[in-house]
Amino acid sequence: PTRVIQRVGRINRIGKKLFDKIYIPDSVKSINGPSFSECTNVKSIYIPDSVKKIDGQAFEECTSLQSVRLPNGLKEIKYGCFYNCKNLRKIVIPNGVQKIGADAFAGCEKLEIYIPTSVRKIGKYITLTDVKKIYCQKNTVAYKYAKKNKVAVEITGTKRTQQNYVA
């Protein structure tokens, strides 16, 4: 079943419901704390561009989660946001995100992640055992991070966009 969140403003916690898809409406502006933590049946989440803030640990331990659509306008992926989402396959960090917090993707061993040039800081613990591959442009913070931490990296051309990566 699909769950459409019916709240205005912010989401604090939905609990361990048995939803496999979650659609967050445009009325939501922030996702607070571990709102979706341990929602082990959720496979996909749609987050609209109206959401400007997602707190740390928001989706930790969502072990069935395979896909997430992150909003444009997001500035930071906070600590532990997708911690141990071990079935997360692909994620596109939107242009404009400047920081990826520590442990944001720790334990996401199947993950292929596109990191844009806007990212200026990456926290600890995105290692080869945590993600499968990082896609980024050469000589960016993401590229240097991948090389330093021995993470598989694929260089994207300057004309390659987020949309091309997702396709």
mmCIF file of C-alpha atoms in Angstrom, residues 64-120:
data_model
loop_
_atom_site.group_PDB
_atom_site.id
_atom_site.type_symbol
_atom_site.label_atom_id
_atom_site.label_comp_id
_atom_site.label_asym_id
_atom_site.label_seq_id
_atom_site.Cartn_x
_atom_site.Cartn_y
_atom_site.Cartn_z
ATOM 1 C CA SER A 64 13.877 -2.271 2.388
ATOM 2 C CA LEU A 65 14.219 1.256 0.992
ATOM 3 C CA GLN A 66 15.356 1.143 -2.638
ATOM 4 C CA SER A 67 14.669 4.626 -3.993
ATOM 5 C CA VAL A 68 14.281 8.164 -2.695
ATOM 6 C CA ARG A 69 13.534 11.317 -4.609
ATOM 7 C CA LEU A 70 15.298 14.162 -2.773
ATOM 8 C CA PRO A 71 13.991 17.722 -3.088
ATOM 9 C CA ASN A 72 15.650 20.544 -4.974
ATOM 10 C CA GLY A 73 16.508 23.338 -2.563
ATOM 11 C CA LEU A 74 17.926 20.989 0.059
ATOM 12 C CA LYS A 75 21.225 22.330 1.475
ATOM 13 C CA GLU A 76 22.406 19.410 3.599
ATOM 14 C CA ILE A 77 22.098 15.648 3.961
ATOM 15 C CA LYS A 78 22.420 15.371 7.736
ATOM 16 C CA TYR A 79 24.236 12.770 9.823
ATOM 17 C CA GLY A 80 22.889 9.236 9.651
ATOM 18 C CA CYS A 81 20.050 10.284 7.342
ATOM 19 C CA PHE A 82 20.096 7.001 5.379
ATOM 20 C CA TYR A 83 22.135 4.954 7.851
ATOM 21 C CA ASN A 84 21.903 1.214 7.138
ATOM 22 C CA CYS A 85 19.430 1.527 4.273
ATOM 23 C CA LYS A 86 21.131 -1.529 2.883
ATOM 24 C CA ASN A 87 18.875 -1.924 -0.172
ATOM 25 C CA LEU A 88 19.085 1.680 -1.343
ATOM 26 C CA ARG A 89 20.304 1.400 -4.939
ATOM 27 C CA LYS A 90 20.586 4.893 -6.438
ATOM 28 C CA ILE A 91 20.299 8.400 -5.128
ATOM 29 C CA VAL A 92 20.854 11.748 -6.767
ATOM 30 C CA ILE A 93 22.025 14.489 -4.449
ATOM 31 C CA PRO A 94 20.379 17.641 -5.863
ATOM 32 C CA ASN A 95 22.428 20.608 -7.026
ATOM 33 C CA GLY A 96 22.635 23.079 -4.172
ATOM 34 C CA VAL A 97 23.391 20.549 -1.432
ATOM 35 C CA GLN A 98 26.588 21.770 0.216
ATOM 36 C CA LYS A 99 27.211 19.193 2.934
ATOM 37 C CA ILE A 100 26.807 15.454 3.443
ATOM 38 C CA GLY A 101 26.991 14.640 7.147
ATOM 39 C CA ALA A 102 28.865 11.814 8.868
ATOM 40 C CA ASP A 103 27.320 8.370 8.499
ATOM 41 C CA ALA A 104 24.713 9.772 6.090
ATOM 42 C CA PHE A 105 25.065 6.694 3.874
ATOM 43 C CA ALA A 106 26.921 4.274 6.172
ATOM 44 C CA GLY A 107 25.792 0.698 5.580
ATOM 45 C CA CYS A 108 24.341 1.417 2.104
ATOM 46 C CA GLU A 109 26.541 -1.128 0.340
ATOM 47 C CA LYS A 110 24.393 -1.343 -2.844
ATOM 48 C CA LEU A 111 24.205 2.415 -3.295
ATOM 49 C CA GLU A 112 25.353 4.288 -6.387
ATOM 50 C CA ILE A 113 25.312 7.985 -5.567
ATOM 51 C CA TYR A 114 25.557 11.095 -7.743
ATOM 52 C CA ILE A 115 27.234 13.954 -5.888
ATOM 53 C CA PRO A 116 27.096 17.393 -7.561
ATOM 54 C CA THR A 117 29.838 20.010 -7.587
ATOM 55 C CA SER A 118 27.870 22.084 -5.050
ATOM 56 C CA VAL A 119 28.899 19.666 -2.261
ATOM 57 C CA ARG A 120 31.761 21.306 -0.352
#
